[in-house]
Tab-separated table of C-alpha atoms in Angstrom:
chain	number	residue	atom	x	y	z
A	1	MET	CA	-0.121	0.036	0.074
A	2	ASP	CA	1.322	3.451	-0.696
A	3	ALA	CA	1.533	5.116	2.561
A	4	GLU	CA	1.874	8.285	1.240
A	5	LYS	CA	-1.298	8.002	-0.807
A	6	TYR	CA	-3.016	6.676	2.301
A	7	THR	CA	-1.828	9.417	4.644
A	8	SER	CA	-3.071	12.393	1.850
A	9	GLY	CA	-6.628	10.708	1.559
A	10	LYS	CA	-10.092	12.195	3.099
A	11	LEU	CA	-10.388	9.092	5.296
A	12	TYR	CA	-6.934	10.039	7.056
A	13	ARG	CA	-8.084	13.524	7.012
A	14	VAL	CA	-11.401	12.435	9.043
A	15	PHE	CA	-9.629	10.205	11.463
A	16	GLU	CA	-6.844	13.287	12.090
A	17	TRP	CA	-9.665	15.789	12.406
A	18	SER	CA	-11.594	13.436	15.041
A	19	PHE	CA	-8.559	12.755	17.122
A	20	LYS	CA	-7.761	16.366	17.514
A	21	LEU	CA	-11.010	17.189	18.221
A	22	ILE	CA	-11.445	14.578	20.899
A	23	ILE	CA	-8.071	15.494	22.273
A	24	TRP	CA	-8.963	19.484	22.457
A	25	ASN	CA	-12.287	18.762	23.602
A	26	LEU	CA	-11.091	16.345	26.626
A	27	LEU	CA	-8.405	18.886	27.423
A	28	SER	CA	-10.802	21.865	27.732
A	29	LEU	CA	-13.096	19.988	29.697
A	30	LEU	CA	-10.262	18.628	32.050
A	31	ILE	CA	-9.022	22.089	32.935
A	32	ILE	CA	-12.654	23.614	33.515
A	33	CYS	CA	-13.397	20.557	35.738
A	34	GLY	CA	-9.989	20.888	37.718
A	35	PHE	CA	-10.450	24.574	38.254
A	36	ALA	CA	-13.953	23.927	39.912
A	37	ALA	CA	-13.025	20.635	41.573
A	38	ILE	CA	-11.973	21.892	44.917
A	39	PRO	CA	-15.085	23.875	45.675
A	40	PHE	CA	-17.377	21.101	44.446
A	41	VAL	CA	-15.671	18.498	46.232
A	42	CYS	CA	-16.259	20.400	49.359
A	43	PHE	CA	-19.696	20.967	48.632
A	44	PHE	CA	-20.486	17.193	48.190
A	45	ASN	CA	-18.658	16.370	51.369
A	46	ILE	CA	-20.811	18.635	53.165
A	47	LEU	CA	-23.753	17.107	51.586
A	48	ASP	CA	-22.795	13.634	52.598
A	49	ASP	CA	-22.015	14.930	56.070
A	50	VAL	CA	-25.450	16.522	56.805
A	51	ALA	CA	-27.236	13.721	55.021
A	52	ILE	CA	-29.807	11.760	56.768
A	53	LYS	CA	-28.376	8.344	58.334
A	54	ASP	CA	-31.342	7.102	60.495
A	55	VAL	CA	-35.018	7.837	61.364
A	56	SER	CA	-36.261	6.597	64.549
A	57	PHE	CA	-39.415	7.337	66.694
A	58	ASN	CA	-39.291	8.152	70.509
A	59	VAL	CA	-42.119	8.558	72.756
A	60	VAL	CA	-42.104	12.046	74.800
A	61	ASP	CA	-44.730	13.267	76.784
A	62	SER	CA	-47.021	10.168	75.532
A	63	VAL	CA	-46.647	11.874	72.083
A	64	GLU	CA	-44.430	9.964	69.373
A	65	GLN	CA	-41.615	12.179	68.076
A	66	VAL	CA	-39.447	11.935	65.031
A	67	ILE	CA	-35.752	11.626	65.512
A	68	VAL	CA	-33.457	12.325	62.984
A	69	THR	CA	-29.577	11.058	62.764
A	70	GLN	CA	-27.313	12.753	60.483
A	71	ASN	CA	-24.075	11.371	59.026
A	72	ASN	CA	-21.790	13.719	60.998
A	73	GLY	CA	-23.308	12.168	64.452
A	74	SER	CA	-26.024	15.007	65.087
A	75	ILE	CA	-29.508	13.602	66.525
A	76	THR	CA	-32.250	16.156	66.253
A	77	ASN	CA	-35.876	15.856	67.555
A	78	ILE	CA	-37.955	17.301	64.315
A	79	GLY	CA	-41.463	17.145	65.745
A	80	ASN	CA	-44.556	14.949	66.178
A	81	ARG	CA	-44.577	11.700	64.094
A	82	LYS	CA	-48.529	12.251	63.135
A	83	ILE	CA	-49.352	15.556	61.877
A	84	ILE	CA	-53.088	15.785	62.502
A	85	GLY	CA	-54.231	19.367	62.836
A	86	VAL	CA	-56.191	21.684	61.192
A	87	VAL	CA	-55.875	21.508	57.386
A	88	GLU	CA	-55.410	24.879	56.028
A	89	GLU	CA	-55.162	24.000	52.375
A	90	ILE	CA	-55.584	21.299	49.903
A	91	ILE	CA	-54.195	20.925	46.429
A	92	GLU	CA	-54.820	18.004	43.873
A	93	GLN	CA	-51.883	17.730	41.549
A	94	ASP	CA	-50.431	14.667	39.670
A	95	ASN	CA	-52.348	12.022	41.176
A	96	LYS	CA	-50.951	13.490	44.689
A	97	ILE	CA	-53.038	15.183	47.392
A	98	TYR	CA	-51.083	17.625	49.250
A	99	LEU	CA	-52.075	18.801	52.651
A	100	TYR	CA	-51.051	21.875	54.498
A	101	ILE	CA	-51.333	22.130	58.322
A	102	ASN	CA	-49.193	25.116	59.777
A	103	GLU	CA	-45.741	24.802	58.746
A	104	TYR	CA	-45.960	21.136	57.376
A	105	GLU	CA	-46.776	19.619	53.997
A	106	ILE	CA	-48.082	16.146	53.790
A	107	LYS	CA	-48.264	14.525	50.366
A	108	ILE	CA	-50.643	11.405	49.774
A	109	ASN	CA	-50.922	9.179	46.673
A	110	ASN	CA	-54.277	9.692	45.361
A	111	SER	CA	-54.690	5.860	44.595
A	112	SER	CA	-58.447	6.239	44.518
A	113	ASN	CA	-58.423	9.080	42.052
A	114	ILE	CA	-60.443	11.448	44.142
A	115	ARG	CA	-61.520	14.705	42.904
A	116	ASN	CA	-62.943	18.107	43.852
A	117	ILE	CA	-61.778	17.772	47.390
A	118	GLU	CA	-63.712	20.149	49.542
A	119	LYS	CA	-62.565	19.391	53.008
A	120	ALA	CA	-59.901	17.250	54.743
A	121	GLU	CA	-59.985	16.636	58.676
A	122	PHE	CA	-58.718	14.090	61.191
A	123	ILE	CA	-61.029	12.403	62.969
A	124	ASN	CA	-60.180	9.933	65.932
A	125	GLY	CA	-56.370	10.062	63.941
A	126	GLU	CA	-58.103	8.674	60.624
A	127	LEU	CA	-57.797	11.256	57.552
A	128	ILE	CA	-61.514	12.035	56.034
A	129	LEU	CA	-61.755	13.657	52.797
A	130	LYS	CA	-65.035	15.088	51.719
A	131	THR	CA	-65.973	15.905	48.017
A	132	TYR	CA	-69.611	17.406	47.031
A	133	LEU	CA	-71.129	13.905	46.572
A	134	GLU	CA	-68.717	11.347	48.803
A	135	GLU	CA	-66.827	10.990	51.750
A	136	TYR	CA	-63.404	8.874	51.538
A	137	ASN	CA	-62.005	7.485	54.734
A	138	LEU	CA	-58.403	6.856	54.122
A	139	GLY	CA	-57.431	5.590	57.894
A	140	ASP	CA	-54.359	6.308	59.860
A	141	ILE	CA	-52.094	7.445	56.945
A	142	TYR	CA	-49.195	7.410	59.315
A	143	ASN	CA	-49.493	3.467	60.083
A	144	SER	CA	-47.007	2.344	57.955
A	145	ASN	CA	-43.288	1.368	58.254
A	146	LEU	CA	-40.562	4.094	57.151
A	147	ASP	CA	-38.923	4.052	53.880
A	148	LEU	CA	-35.705	5.187	55.037
A	149	ASP	CA	-33.957	5.325	51.626
A	150	SER	CA	-36.261	8.033	50.421
A	151	CYS	CA	-36.107	10.109	53.695
A	152	THR	CA	-33.818	12.988	52.587
A	153	ILE	CA	-33.156	16.474	52.684
A	154	ASN	CA	-34.575	18.644	49.466
A	155	GLY	CA	-32.903	21.279	47.637
A	156	PHE	CA	-34.709	24.093	49.943
A	157	GLN	CA	-33.149	22.114	52.864
A	158	ASN	CA	-36.550	20.734	53.928
A	159	VAL	CA	-36.609	17.508	55.786
A	160	LEU	CA	-38.865	15.020	54.228
A	161	ILE	CA	-39.660	11.944	56.172
A	162	CYS	CA	-41.561	9.107	53.741
A	163	TYR	CA	-43.624	5.994	54.659
A	164	GLU	CA	-43.620	2.852	52.614
A	165	ASN	CA	-47.665	3.657	51.740
A	166	GLY	CA	-46.198	6.686	49.747
A	167	VAL	CA	-46.784	9.301	52.463
A	168	PHE	CA	-44.527	12.225	52.590
A	169	VAL	CA	-44.327	14.613	55.329
A	170	ASN	CA	-42.421	17.879	54.742
A	171	TYR	CA	-40.984	19.071	58.322
A	172	GLY	CA	-39.557	22.201	57.029
A	173	GLN	CA	-35.812	23.361	57.717
A	174	LYS	CA	-35.345	21.566	60.996
A	175	LEU	CA	-31.845	20.520	60.464
A	176	GLU	CA	-28.564	22.252	60.429
A	177	THR	CA	-27.276	21.742	56.768
A	178	LYS	CA	-24.759	24.423	56.405
A	179	ALA	CA	-27.044	25.783	53.511
A	180	THR	CA	-25.058	29.015	53.342
A	181	LEU	CA	-21.413	27.536	53.049
A	182	SER	CA	-22.946	25.002	50.748
A	183	GLY	CA	-24.351	27.879	48.344
A	184	ALA	CA	-20.969	29.910	48.566
A	185	LEU	CA	-19.294	26.752	47.355
A	186	VAL	CA	-21.261	26.114	44.553
A	187	ILE	CA	-21.117	29.702	43.436
A	188	ILE	CA	-17.445	30.048	43.679
A	189	GLY	CA	-17.031	26.589	41.593
A	190	LEU	CA	-19.198	28.080	38.919
A	191	ILE	CA	-17.041	31.281	38.852
A	192	LEU	CA	-13.864	29.490	38.720
A	193	ALA	CA	-15.205	27.100	36.004
A	194	LEU	CA	-16.472	30.148	33.819
A	195	PHE	CA	-13.124	31.668	34.144
A	196	ALA	CA	-11.432	28.697	32.883
A	197	PHE	CA	-13.955	28.444	30.454
A	198	ILE	CA	-13.463	30.917	28.341
A	199	PRO	CA	-9.592	30.789	27.516
A	200	CYS	CA	-10.457	27.073	26.677
A	201	TYR	CA	-13.296	27.814	24.691
A	202	VAL	CA	-11.139	30.464	22.772
A	203	THR	CA	-7.835	28.230	22.519
A	204	THR	CA	-10.020	25.057	20.986
A	205	PHE	CA	-11.409	27.368	18.203
A	206	MET	CA	-7.603	28.773	17.609
A	207	MET	CA	-6.293	25.431	17.345
A	208	ILE	CA	-9.275	24.372	14.689
A	209	LYS	CA	-8.384	27.779	12.967
A	210	ILE	CA	-4.763	26.852	12.568
A	211	TYR	CA	-5.252	23.295	11.689
A	212	ALA	CA	-7.632	24.068	9.030
A	213	GLU	CA	-5.753	26.973	7.493
A	214	ASP	CA	-2.260	25.499	7.849
A	215	GLY	CA	-2.871	21.840	7.401
A	216	SER	CA	-1.061	20.824	10.351
A	217	ALA	CA	-0.969	21.774	14.192
A	218	GLN	CA	0.698	20.182	17.316
A	219	THR	CA	-2.002	18.279	19.444
A	220	PHE	CA	-0.601	19.049	22.821
A	221	VAL	CA	2.150	21.275	23.173
A	222	LEU	CA	0.553	24.120	20.987
A	223	PHE	CA	-2.585	23.743	22.839
A	224	PHE	CA	-0.992	24.499	26.090
A	225	VAL	CA	1.032	27.419	24.436
A	226	LYS	CA	-1.961	28.937	23.098
A	227	LEU	CA	-3.998	28.541	26.237
A	228	TRP	CA	-1.402	30.177	28.290
A	229	ASP	CA	-1.272	32.995	25.252
A	230	ASN	CA	-4.973	33.549	25.396
A	231	PHE	CA	-5.036	33.698	29.297
A	232	LYS	CA	-2.628	36.433	29.419
A	233	ALA	CA	-4.617	38.152	26.670
A	234	LEU	CA	-8.085	37.697	28.568
A	235	PHE	CA	-7.408	37.606	32.232
A	236	ARG	CA	-8.250	41.516	32.379
A	237	LEU	CA	-11.275	40.860	30.439
A	238	GLU	CA	-12.405	38.196	32.391
A	239	LEU	CA	-11.824	40.163	35.851
A	240	LEU	CA	-14.696	42.299	34.449
A	241	ILE	CA	-16.916	40.049	32.781
A	242	VAL	CA	-16.944	36.909	35.059
A	243	PRO	CA	-17.865	38.920	38.308
A	244	LEU	CA	-20.661	40.723	36.342
A	245	ILE	CA	-22.148	37.734	34.601
A	246	SER	CA	-22.294	36.184	38.158
A	247	LEU	CA	-23.872	39.003	39.369
A	248	MET	CA	-26.794	39.104	36.893
A	249	ALA	CA	-27.450	35.164	37.351
A	250	TYR	CA	-27.722	35.594	41.106
A	251	GLY	CA	-30.226	38.844	40.334
A	252	VAL	CA	-32.118	36.663	37.871
A	253	TYR	CA	-32.410	33.754	40.372
A	254	SER	CA	-33.316	35.969	43.324
A	255	TYR	CA	-35.867	38.127	41.330
A	256	TYR	CA	-37.353	34.923	39.831
A	257	TYR	CA	-37.511	33.328	43.377
A	258	ILE	CA	-39.384	36.589	44.130
A	259	ILE	CA	-41.801	37.216	41.559
A	260	SER	CA	-42.720	33.279	41.689
A	261	GLY	CA	-43.548	33.493	45.320
A	262	LEU	CA	-46.027	36.369	44.787
A	263	GLU	CA	-49.508	36.174	43.255
A	264	ASN	CA	-49.372	39.837	42.059
A	265	PRO	CA	-45.604	40.657	41.559
A	266	ASN	CA	-44.510	44.254	42.251
A	267	PHE	CA	-43.962	46.052	38.496
A	268	PHE	CA	-40.360	47.091	39.511
A	269	PHE	CA	-39.549	43.354	40.207
A	270	THR	CA	-40.725	42.348	36.995
A	271	ILE	CA	-38.948	45.297	35.156
A	272	ALA	CA	-35.875	44.283	36.832
A	273	TYR	CA	-35.818	40.612	36.294
A	274	ASN	CA	-36.476	41.251	32.758
A	275	VAL	CA	-33.438	43.958	32.274
A	276	ILE	CA	-31.079	41.813	34.130
A	277	LEU	CA	-32.235	38.560	32.071
A	278	ILE	CA	-31.729	40.231	28.668
A	279	SER	CA	-28.234	41.836	29.900
A	280	LEU	CA	-27.124	38.287	31.075
A	281	LEU	CA	-28.102	36.733	27.886
A	282	CYS	CA	-26.154	39.426	25.779
A	283	MET	CA	-23.288	38.801	27.924
A	284	LEU	CA	-23.550	35.133	26.934
A	285	LEU	CA	-23.644	36.232	23.112
A	286	PHE	CA	-20.612	37.953	23.795
A	287	ILE	CA	-18.782	35.385	24.969
A	288	LEU	CA	-19.674	32.990	22.037
A	289	ASN	CA	-18.303	35.392	19.624
A	290	LEU	CA	-15.351	36.107	21.614
A	291	PRO	CA	-13.263	33.129	20.055
A	292	MET	CA	-13.570	34.796	16.558
A	293	THR	CA	-12.086	38.013	18.011
A	294	ILE	CA	-9.191	36.596	19.377
A	295	GLY	CA	-8.680	33.907	16.999
A	296	TYR	CA	-8.379	36.728	14.101
A	297	PHE	CA	-7.204	39.735	15.546
A	298	ARG	CA	-4.652	41.098	18.457
A	299	MET	CA	-6.122	43.779	20.410
A	300	LYS	CA	-6.284	45.451	23.777
A	301	THR	CA	-8.795	44.699	26.270
A	302	TYR	CA	-11.153	47.475	25.956
A	303	THR	CA	-10.895	47.068	22.050
A	304	ILE	CA	-11.782	43.340	22.569
A	305	LEU	CA	-14.847	44.376	24.409
A	306	ARG	CA	-16.227	46.934	22.101
A	307	PHE	CA	-15.138	45.078	18.942
A	308	THR	CA	-16.799	41.813	19.963
A	309	PHE	CA	-20.105	43.306	21.236
A	310	SER	CA	-20.241	45.201	17.790
A	311	MET	CA	-19.809	41.644	15.931
A	312	THR	CA	-22.177	39.942	18.107
A	313	PHE	CA	-25.135	42.543	17.389
A	314	ARG	CA	-24.170	43.482	13.895
A	315	ASN	CA	-24.260	39.596	12.563
A	316	PHE	CA	-27.097	38.732	15.279
A	317	LEU	CA	-28.471	35.822	13.211
A	318	TYR	CA	-24.725	34.377	13.156
A	319	SER	CA	-24.916	34.734	17.095
A	320	LEU	CA	-28.236	32.909	17.288
A	321	ALA	CA	-26.708	30.276	15.105
A	322	TYR	CA	-23.903	29.895	17.555
A	323	VAL	CA	-26.514	29.473	20.325
A	324	GLY	CA	-28.304	26.819	18.247
A	325	ILE	CA	-25.158	24.912	17.660
A	326	LEU	CA	-24.008	24.594	21.099
A	327	LEU	CA	-27.332	23.741	22.530
A	328	ILE	CA	-28.240	21.185	20.277
A	329	PRO	CA	-25.734	18.632	21.819
A	330	LEU	CA	-27.145	19.440	25.246
A	331	LEU	CA	-30.446	18.856	24.163
A	332	LEU	CA	-29.866	15.526	22.841
A	333	CYS	CA	-28.015	14.340	26.105
A	334	LEU	CA	-31.320	15.286	28.040
A	335	LEU	CA	-33.280	13.190	25.368
A	336	ASN	CA	-31.308	10.205	25.238
A	337	ASN	CA	-28.422	9.382	27.635
A	338	PHE	CA	-26.441	7.925	24.724
A	339	PHE	CA	-25.476	11.017	23.620
A	340	LEU	CA	-23.631	11.944	27.002
A	341	PRO	CA	-20.476	10.332	26.342
A	342	VAL	CA	-20.376	11.662	22.581
A	343	TRP	CA	-20.790	15.180	24.252
A	344	PHE	CA	-17.939	14.578	26.747
A	345	LEU	CA	-15.814	13.662	23.195
A	346	LEU	CA	-16.925	16.449	20.965
A	347	GLY	CA	-19.615	18.585	23.048
A	348	LEU	CA	-17.532	21.679	22.618
A	349	SER	CA	-14.951	21.146	19.826
A	350	LEU	CA	-17.291	19.868	17.181
A	351	PRO	CA	-19.632	22.891	17.547
A	352	LEU	CA	-16.551	25.125	17.389
A	353	LEU	CA	-15.588	23.466	14.327
A	354	LEU	CA	-19.123	24.394	12.938
A	355	MET	CA	-18.939	27.990	14.119
A	356	TYR	CA	-15.403	28.328	12.152
A	357	LEU	CA	-16.921	26.926	8.985
A	358	ILE	CA	-19.880	29.643	9.598
A	359	SER	CA	-17.603	32.919	10.469
A	360	SER	CA	-14.405	32.111	8.568
A	361	LYS	CA	-15.421	33.699	5.288
A	362	LYS	CA	-16.981	36.938	7.136
A	363	TYR	CA	-13.530	37.075	9.325
A	364	HIS	CA	-11.268	36.764	6.694
A	365	LYS	CA	-12.631	39.337	4.631
A	366	LEU	CA	-12.352	41.658	7.910
A	367	VAL	CA	-8.669	40.881	7.986
A	368	TYR	CA	-8.205	41.514	4.094
A	369	ASP	CA	-9.918	44.908	4.465
A	370	PHE	CA	-8.216	45.924	7.709
A	371	ASN	CA	-6.048	48.466	5.765
A	372	SER	CA	-8.926	50.252	4.859
A	373	TYR	CA	-10.035	50.784	8.637
A	374	LYS	CA	-6.255	50.951	10.036
A	375	GLY	CA	-6.797	54.711	11.255
A	376	ASN	CA	-9.857	53.670	13.417
A	377	ASP	CA	-7.890	52.436	16.240
A	378	ASP	CA	-11.236	52.242	18.634
A	379	ILE	CA	-12.369	49.398	16.122
A	380	TYR	CA	-9.191	47.568	15.605
A	381	ASP	CA	-5.887	47.357	17.211
A	382	LEU	CA	-3.733	44.409	15.917
A	383	GLY	CA	-0.677	46.153	17.097
A	384	GLY	CA	-1.746	46.356	20.880
A	385	ASN	CA	-0.581	44.787	23.977
A	386	LYS	CA	-2.352	41.603	25.044
């Protein structure tokens, strides 16, 4: 077999592209995960430390109490086993019945398909549900063994006690879960991940551009050389946009939480939520267009900011296309777990290759026409410092 003919063939080119895209993708993900590893490891250690280890019942003053033991050895009495007060609210949803008694929430499987419940009350320890036409006696809903595996602390730090008959009792925030520290660690981890993502994202695009245009590129060494160059070129910009994006994301979460908890949200909250959400989306579109700026030009930090924002909205359809290219692989992973390993191999690099193919003609033209704009230093500054 003619080795030279084989190595210059299309099949070899496909394998070469695939190998490089996989390596660059894996390197990027490893670096991003490495930056966020320590905060997230600490976060999961805290979750494991405060998780429920055991649940037992203890009679105190003739009343059966629920005793919860956590993995850290903490033992807490979270309240009565049988919550049988006045039912203040009833909700029917997804074949479940939710009863609200003071600060407690009780979820019951609606196996009898009871509809239009008008009243719920406990009589002699038994739950009676009344509709317009009928009355249903569900008996002692707490007369069941515990389902210890399902007893947990949910995302709102509420203690959920579950019985084998499908009854869940939400006792509220009765345990020390170090929620503030856990939340801070998650935020720090996400900030560090974003801080690492931007130069990795740009570097992968740059490696694709070099290989596509020059026909060859070192797979490993050149990647780290360019990564270091991009980090030096972008770290001032990252010190500006990463905290800004983090504050915007926190603002969107906070206002959404406030608005969703109000029946008639304040007009100011709604306007603030929409403004911050749109601003956050604009910043994300800016990041998607950043590789093209760094890949084709050398600019000062302020010029990178202005030029990239300009290109983001001057070519808004391109920006939307970039969003679709990046989101489609993620959506496929959500629809079918089969695509998850594929995403880890090509989830960033393959979309970036498509983005390069879409944008290359336009940016090559900008580079070619640069001399006609040379006097406008506010837009282009190829000779500027990193």
